[in-house]
Amino acid sequence: MDDKQLMECALKMRDMSYCPYSGFSVGAALLTESGKIYTGCNIENAGFSSTNCAERTAFFKAVSEGEQKYKKIAIAGGKKGEAPTEYTYPCGVCRQVMKEFCNDSFEIISVITTEDFTKKTLGELFPFGFGPDNL
Ligand code: THU
């Protein structure tokens, strides 16, 4: 599994997004240490706070299938039905979920196209966070 394939999965998962309220579709593809991919999309809700982001969908699918070690995640977001035009980075809640399972070197790839992307680490996006090691 190379980064290009992971990014393609994230881009494709935008088609599965349920986003009638924001009109902003997000896809994610999470690569486990064992080499499997768990995908996710954002799933909105009329009670807005019940919305689940694409990243958390992917993480929760993976954890519920018994996978807890992760290498990297690719994320693509943009106006529904249109190609992404900006880099999408995980919200604070998703960063906190990542912190539970990943160390600072976990890689977060934000995708516009498979040729136009950024790579950040969790340590860069969520410094001084609170995680399992703090308890
Ligand atoms: N969203 C994600 O799924 N992931 C992100 O990284 C940013 C935001 C979703 C939540 C909501 O459904 C929509 O995008 C607009 O905030």
JSON list of C-alpha atoms and ligand atoms in Angstrom, two decimals:
[
{"chain": "A", "resi": 1, "resn": "MET", "atom": "CA", "xyz": [0.00, 0.00, 0.00]},
{"chain": "A", "resi": 2, "resn": "ASP", "atom": "CA", "xyz": [1.62, 3.23, -1.08]},
{"chain": "A", "resi": 3, "resn": "ASP", "atom": "CA", "xyz": [0.58, 6.78, -0.28]},
{"chain": "A", "resi": 4, "resn": "LYS", "atom": "CA", "xyz": [-1.01, 7.24, -3.70]},
{"chain": "A", "resi": 5, "resn": "GLN", "atom": "CA", "xyz": [-3.40, 4.33, -3.15]},
{"chain": "A", "resi": 6, "resn": "LEU", "atom": "CA", "xyz": [-4.24, 5.58, 0.34]},
{"chain": "A", "resi": 7, "resn": "MET", "atom": "CA", "xyz": [-5.00, 9.04, -1.05]},
{"chain": "A", "resi": 8, "resn": "GLU", "atom": "CA", "xyz": [-7.17, 7.57, -3.80]},
{"chain": "A", "resi": 9, "resn": "CYS", "atom": "CA", "xyz": [-9.18, 5.71, -1.15]},
{"chain": "A", "resi": 10, "resn": "ALA", "atom": "CA", "xyz": [-9.72, 8.92, 0.83]},
{"chain": "A", "resi": 11, "resn": "LEU", "atom": "CA", "xyz": [-10.82, 10.80, -2.30]},
{"chain": "A", "resi": 12, "resn": "LYS", "atom": "CA", "xyz": [-13.21, 8.01, -3.28]},
{"chain": "A", "resi": 13, "resn": "MET", "atom": "CA", "xyz": [-14.75, 7.80, 0.17]},
{"chain": "A", "resi": 14, "resn": "ARG", "atom": "CA", "xyz": [-16.12, 11.32, -0.25]},
{"chain": "A", "resi": 15, "resn": "ASP", "atom": "CA", "xyz": [-18.81, 9.72, -2.42]},
{"chain": "A", "resi": 16, "resn": "MET", "atom": "CA", "xyz": [-20.16, 7.90, 0.65]},
{"chain": "A", "resi": 17, "resn": "SER", "atom": "CA", "xyz": [-20.45, 11.06, 2.75]},
{"chain": "A", "resi": 18, "resn": "TYR", "atom": "CA", "xyz": [-23.82, 11.89, 4.30]},
{"chain": "A", "resi": 19, "resn": "CYS", "atom": "CA", "xyz": [-23.63, 15.67, 4.56]},
{"chain": "A", "resi": 20, "resn": "PRO", "atom": "CA", "xyz": [-27.04, 17.23, 3.85]},
{"chain": "A", "resi": 21, "resn": "TYR", "atom": "CA", "xyz": [-26.43, 20.10, 6.32]},
{"chain": "A", "resi": 22, "resn": "SER", "atom": "CA", "xyz": [-22.94, 21.32, 5.50]},
{"chain": "A", "resi": 23, "resn": "GLY", "atom": "CA", "xyz": [-22.68, 20.15, 1.89]},
{"chain": "A", "resi": 24, "resn": "PHE", "atom": "CA", "xyz": [-19.02, 19.42, 2.74]},
{"chain": "A", "resi": 25, "resn": "SER", "atom": "CA", "xyz": [-18.02, 15.84, 2.01]},
{"chain": "A", "resi": 26, "resn": "VAL", "atom": "CA", "xyz": [-14.98, 14.28, 3.63]},
{"chain": "A", "resi": 27, "resn": "GLY", "atom": "CA", "xyz": [-13.30, 10.93, 3.02]},
{"chain": "A", "resi": 28, "resn": "ALA", "atom": "CA", "xyz": [-10.58, 9.28, 5.06]},
{"chain": "A", "resi": 29, "resn": "ALA", "atom": "CA", "xyz": [-8.39, 6.22, 4.67]},
{"chain": "A", "resi": 30, "resn": "LEU", "atom": "CA", "xyz": [-6.51, 4.88, 7.70]},
{"chain": "A", "resi": 31, "resn": "LEU", "atom": "CA", "xyz": [-3.55, 2.54, 7.22]},
{"chain": "A", "resi": 32, "resn": "THR", "atom": "CA", "xyz": [-2.84, 0.04, 10.01]},
{"chain": "A", "resi": 33, "resn": "GLU", "atom": "CA", "xyz": [0.59, -1.28, 10.96]},
{"chain": "A", "resi": 34, "resn": "SER", "atom": "CA", "xyz": [-0.58, -4.63, 9.61]},
{"chain": "A", "resi": 35, "resn": "GLY", "atom": "CA", "xyz": [-1.16, -3.07, 6.18]},
{"chain": "A", "resi": 36, "resn": "LYS", "atom": "CA", "xyz": [-4.97, -2.93, 6.15]},
{"chain": "A", "resi": 37, "resn": "ILE", "atom": "CA", "xyz": [-6.98, 0.12, 5.22]},
{"chain": "A", "resi": 38, "resn": "TYR", "atom": "CA", "xyz": [-10.04, 1.28, 7.10]},
{"chain": "A", "resi": 39, "resn": "THR", "atom": "CA", "xyz": [-12.04, 3.92, 5.32]},
{"chain": "A", "resi": 40, "resn": "GLY", "atom": "CA", "xyz": [-14.50, 6.50, 6.61]},
{"chain": "A", "resi": 41, "resn": "CYS", "atom": "CA", "xyz": [-16.72, 9.37, 5.59]},
{"chain": "A", "resi": 42, "resn": "ASN", "atom": "CA", "xyz": [-18.46, 12.11, 7.54]},
{"chain": "A", "resi": 43, "resn": "ILE", "atom": "CA", "xyz": [-21.95, 11.24, 8.72]},
{"chain": "A", "resi": 44, "resn": "GLU", "atom": "CA", "xyz": [-24.05, 14.24, 9.69]},
{"chain": "A", "resi": 45, "resn": "ASN", "atom": "CA", "xyz": [-27.12, 14.41, 11.88]},
{"chain": "A", "resi": 46, "resn": "ALA", "atom": "CA", "xyz": [-30.10, 16.75, 12.35]},
{"chain": "A", "resi": 47, "resn": "GLY", "atom": "CA", "xyz": [-28.87, 17.13, 15.93]},
{"chain": "A", "resi": 48, "resn": "PHE", "atom": "CA", "xyz": [-25.67, 18.70, 14.63]},
{"chain": "A", "resi": 49, "resn": "SER", "atom": "CA", "xyz": [-23.46, 17.65, 17.55]},
{"chain": "A", "resi": 50, "resn": "SER", "atom": "CA", "xyz": [-24.15, 13.99, 16.74]},
{"chain": "A", "resi": 51, "resn": "THR", "atom": "CA", "xyz": [-22.20, 14.34, 13.49]},
{"chain": "A", "resi": 52, "resn": "ASN", "atom": "CA", "xyz": [-19.26, 11.98, 13.07]},
{"chain": "A", "resi": 53, "resn": "CYS", "atom": "CA", "xyz": [-16.22, 13.08, 11.08]},
{"chain": "A", "resi": 54, "resn": "ALA", "atom": "CA", "xyz": [-14.64, 10.92, 8.40]},
{"chain": "A", "resi": 55, "resn": "GLU", "atom": "CA", "xyz": [-11.49, 10.38, 10.46]},
{"chain": "A", "resi": 56, "resn": "ARG", "atom": "CA", "xyz": [-13.38, 9.13, 13.50]},
{"chain": "A", "resi": 57, "resn": "THR", "atom": "CA", "xyz": [-15.52, 6.87, 11.35]},
{"chain": "A", "resi": 58, "resn": "ALA", "atom": "CA", "xyz": [-12.33, 5.25, 10.05]},
{"chain": "A", "resi": 59, "resn": "PHE", "atom": "CA", "xyz": [-10.77, 4.96, 13.51]},
{"chain": "A", "resi": 60, "resn": "PHE", "atom": "CA", "xyz": [-13.88, 3.51, 15.10]},
{"chain": "A", "resi": 61, "resn": "LYS", "atom": "CA", "xyz": [-14.31, 0.99, 12.31]},
{"chain": "A", "resi": 62, "resn": "ALA", "atom": "CA", "xyz": [-10.71, -0.12, 12.78]},
{"chain": "A", "resi": 63, "resn": "VAL", "atom": "CA", "xyz": [-10.85, -0.34, 16.58]},
{"chain": "A", "resi": 64, "resn": "SER", "atom": "CA", "xyz": [-14.11, -2.27, 16.42]},
{"chain": "A", "resi": 65, "resn": "GLU", "atom": "CA", "xyz": [-12.44, -4.78, 14.09]},
{"chain": "A", "resi": 66, "resn": "GLY", "atom": "CA", "xyz": [-9.58, -5.34, 16.52]},
{"chain": "A", "resi": 67, "resn": "GLU", "atom": "CA", "xyz": [-6.91, -3.08, 14.95]},
{"chain": "A", "resi": 68, "resn": "GLN", "atom": "CA", "xyz": [-5.27, -0.54, 17.25]},
{"chain": "A", "resi": 69, "resn": "LYS", "atom": "CA", "xyz": [-1.90, 0.20, 15.65]},
{"chain": "A", "resi": 70, "resn": "TYR", "atom": "CA", "xyz": [-1.81, 2.77, 12.88]},
{"chain": "A", "resi": 71, "resn": "LYS", "atom": "CA", "xyz": [0.72, 4.22, 10.49]},
{"chain": "A", "resi": 72, "resn": "LYS", "atom": "CA", "xyz": [-1.00, 7.07, 8.72]},
{"chain": "A", "resi": 73, "resn": "ILE", "atom": "CA", "xyz": [-4.29, 8.55, 7.56]},
{"chain": "A", "resi": 74, "resn": "ALA", "atom": "CA", "xyz": [-5.22, 10.34, 4.34]},
{"chain": "A", "resi": 75, "resn": "ILE", "atom": "CA", "xyz": [-8.03, 12.91, 4.41]},
{"chain": "A", "resi": 76, "resn": "ALA", "atom": "CA", "xyz": [-9.82, 14.68, 1.57]},
{"chain": "A", "resi": 77, "resn": "GLY", "atom": "CA", "xyz": [-12.60, 17.23, 1.97]},
{"chain": "A", "resi": 78, "resn": "GLY", "atom": "CA", "xyz": [-14.46, 19.74, -0.13]},
{"chain": "A", "resi": 79, "resn": "LYS", "atom": "CA", "xyz": [-17.79, 20.90, -1.45]},
{"chain": "A", "resi": 80, "resn": "LYS", "atom": "CA", "xyz": [-19.98, 17.88, -2.14]},
{"chain": "A", "resi": 81, "resn": "GLY", "atom": "CA", "xyz": [-19.87, 16.83, -5.79]},
{"chain": "A", "resi": 82, "resn": "GLU", "atom": "CA", "xyz": [-16.80, 18.93, -6.51]},
{"chain": "A", "resi": 83, "resn": "ALA", "atom": "CA", "xyz": [-13.10, 18.19, -6.36]},
{"chain": "A", "resi": 84, "resn": "PRO", "atom": "CA", "xyz": [-11.29, 19.42, -3.22]},
{"chain": "A", "resi": 85, "resn": "THR", "atom": "CA", "xyz": [-9.75, 22.86, -3.53]},
{"chain": "A", "resi": 86, "resn": "GLU", "atom": "CA", "xyz": [-8.23, 23.24, -0.06]},
{"chain": "A", "resi": 87, "resn": "TYR", "atom": "CA", "xyz": [-6.35, 21.05, 2.38]},
{"chain": "A", "resi": 88, "resn": "THR", "atom": "CA", "xyz": [-8.63, 19.62, 5.08]},
{"chain": "A", "resi": 89, "resn": "TYR", "atom": "CA", "xyz": [-7.12, 18.94, 8.49]},
{"chain": "A", "resi": 90, "resn": "PRO", "atom": "CA", "xyz": [-8.73, 16.98, 11.33]},
{"chain": "A", "resi": 91, "resn": "CYS", "atom": "CA", "xyz": [-10.91, 18.83, 13.84]},
{"chain": "A", "resi": 92, "resn": "GLY", "atom": "CA", "xyz": [-9.93, 18.98, 17.50]},
{"chain": "A", "resi": 93, "resn": "VAL", "atom": "CA", "xyz": [-12.11, 16.04, 18.50]},
{"chain": "A", "resi": 94, "resn": "CYS", "atom": "CA", "xyz": [-10.53, 13.82, 15.83]},
{"chain": "A", "resi": 95, "resn": "ARG", "atom": "CA", "xyz": [-7.05, 14.91, 16.90]},
{"chain": "A", "resi": 96, "resn": "GLN", "atom": "CA", "xyz": [-7.92, 13.83, 20.44]},
{"chain": "A", "resi": 97, "resn": "VAL", "atom": "CA", "xyz": [-9.12, 10.44, 19.17]},
{"chain": "A", "resi": 98, "resn": "MET", "atom": "CA", "xyz": [-5.86, 10.03, 17.22]},
{"chain": "A", "resi": 99, "resn": "LYS", "atom": "CA", "xyz": [-3.91, 10.91, 20.37]},
{"chain": "A", "resi": 100, "resn": "GLU", "atom": "CA", "xyz": [-5.49, 7.94, 22.15]},
{"chain": "A", "resi": 101, "resn": "PHE", "atom": "CA", "xyz": [-4.06, 5.42, 19.69]},
{"chain": "A", "resi": 102, "resn": "CYS", "atom": "CA", "xyz": [-1.14, 7.06, 17.90]},
{"chain": "A", "resi": 103, "resn": "ASN", "atom": "CA", "xyz": [2.20, 8.56, 18.84]},
{"chain": "A", "resi": 104, "resn": "ASP", "atom": "CA", "xyz": [3.57, 11.90, 17.70]},
{"chain": "A", "resi": 105, "resn": "SER", "atom": "CA", "xyz": [5.02, 10.45, 14.49]},
{"chain": "A", "resi": 106, "resn": "PHE", "atom": "CA", "xyz": [1.63, 9.31, 13.15]},
{"chain": "A", "resi": 107, "resn": "GLU", "atom": "CA", "xyz": [1.31, 10.84, 9.68]},
{"chain": "A", "resi": 108, "resn": "ILE", "atom": "CA", "xyz": [-1.67, 12.88, 8.52]},
{"chain": "A", "resi": 109, "resn": "ILE", "atom": "CA", "xyz": [-1.89, 13.40, 4.77]},
{"chain": "A", "resi": 110, "resn": "SER", "atom": "CA", "xyz": [-4.25, 16.10, 3.59]},
{"chain": "A", "resi": 111, "resn": "VAL", "atom": "CA", "xyz": [-5.19, 15.54, -0.03]},
{"chain": "A", "resi": 112, "resn": "ILE", "atom": "CA", "xyz": [-6.32, 17.87, -2.79]},
{"chain": "A", "resi": 113, "resn": "THR", "atom": "CA", "xyz": [-5.18, 15.48, -5.52]},
{"chain": "A", "resi": 114, "resn": "THR", "atom": "CA", "xyz": [-2.72, 12.58, -5.45]},
{"chain": "A", "resi": 115, "resn": "GLU", "atom": "CA", "xyz": [-0.18, 15.09, -6.77]},
{"chain": "A", "resi": 116, "resn": "ASP", "atom": "CA", "xyz": [-1.12, 17.92, -4.41]},
{"chain": "A", "resi": 117, "resn": "PHE", "atom": "CA", "xyz": [-1.06, 17.06, -0.73]},
{"chain": "A", "resi": 118, "resn": "THR", "atom": "CA", "xyz": [0.55, 17.92, 2.59]},
{"chain": "A", "resi": 119, "resn": "LYS", "atom": "CA", "xyz": [2.02, 15.62, 5.22]},
{"chain": "A", "resi": 120, "resn": "LYS", "atom": "CA", "xyz": [1.99, 16.57, 8.88]},
{"chain": "A", "resi": 121, "resn": "THR", "atom": "CA", "xyz": [2.57, 14.55, 12.00]},
{"chain": "A", "resi": 122, "resn": "LEU", "atom": "CA", "xyz": [0.16, 14.27, 14.91]},
{"chain": "A", "resi": 123, "resn": "GLY", "atom": "CA", "xyz": [2.86, 15.89, 17.02]},
{"chain": "A", "resi": 124, "resn": "GLU", "atom": "CA", "xyz": [2.76, 18.94, 14.74]},
{"chain": "A", "resi": 125, "resn": "LEU", "atom": "CA", "xyz": [-1.04, 19.18, 14.64]},
{"chain": "A", "resi": 126, "resn": "PHE", "atom": "CA", "xyz": [-1.68, 18.35, 18.30]},
{"chain": "A", "resi": 127, "resn": "PRO", "atom": "CA", "xyz": [1.27, 19.40, 20.46]},
{"chain": "A", "resi": 128, "resn": "PHE", "atom": "CA", "xyz": [1.02, 19.25, 24.25]},
{"chain": "A", "resi": 129, "resn": "GLY", "atom": "CA", "xyz": [-2.10, 17.09, 24.05]},
{"chain": "A", "resi": 130, "resn": "PHE", "atom": "CA", "xyz": [-3.51, 14.88, 26.74]},
{"chain": "A", "resi": 131, "resn": "GLY", "atom": "CA", "xyz": [-3.30, 11.15, 26.14]},
{"chain": "A", "resi": 132, "resn": "PRO", "atom": "CA", "xyz": [-3.06, 7.75, 27.78]},
{"chain": "A", "resi": 133, "resn": "ASP", "atom": "CA", "xyz": [0.50, 8.44, 28.97]},
{"chain": "A", "resi": 134, "resn": "ASN", "atom": "CA", "xyz": [-0.74, 11.34, 31.09]},
{"chain": "A", "resi": 135, "resn": "LEU", "atom": "CA", "xyz": [-2.87, 9.15, 33.33]},
{"chain": "B", "resi": 1, "resn": "THU", "atom": "N1", "xyz": [-15.41, 17.09, 8.81]},
{"chain": "B", "resi": 1, "resn": "THU", "atom": "C1", "xyz": [-14.77, 15.89, 8.73]},
{"chain": "B", "resi": 1, "resn": "THU", "atom": "O1", "xyz": [-15.40, 14.85, 8.50]},
{"chain": "B", "resi": 1, "resn": "THU", "atom": "N2", "xyz": [-13.43, 15.87, 8.90]},
{"chain": "B", "resi": 1, "resn": "THU", "atom": "C2", "xyz": [-12.66, 16.99, 9.03]},
{"chain": "B", "resi": 1, "resn": "THU", "atom": "O2", "xyz": [-11.44, 16.87, 9.10]},
{"chain": "B", "resi": 1, "resn": "THU", "atom": "C3", "xyz": [-13.27, 18.31, 9.09]},
{"chain": "B", "resi": 1, "resn": "THU", "atom": "C4", "xyz": [-14.75, 18.33, 9.14]},
{"chain": "B", "resi": 1, "resn": "THU", "atom": "C5", "xyz": [-16.86, 17.12, 8.54]},
{"chain": "B", "resi": 1, "resn": "THU", "atom": "C6", "xyz": [-17.76, 17.35, 9.71]},
{"chain": "B", "resi": 1, "resn": "THU", "atom": "C7", "xyz": [-18.98, 17.93, 9.03]},
{"chain": "B", "resi": 1, "resn": "THU", "atom": "O3", "xyz": [-19.78, 16.87, 8.54]},
{"chain": "B", "resi": 1, "resn": "THU", "atom": "C8", "xyz": [-18.43, 18.67, 7.83]},
{"chain": "B", "resi": 1, "resn": "THU", "atom": "O4", "xyz": [-17.13, 18.16, 7.63]},
{"chain": "B", "resi": 1, "resn": "THU", "atom": "C9", "xyz": [-18.37, 20.16, 8.00]},
{"chain": "B", "resi": 1, "resn": "THU", "atom": "O5", "xyz": [-17.76, 20.49, 9.18]}
]
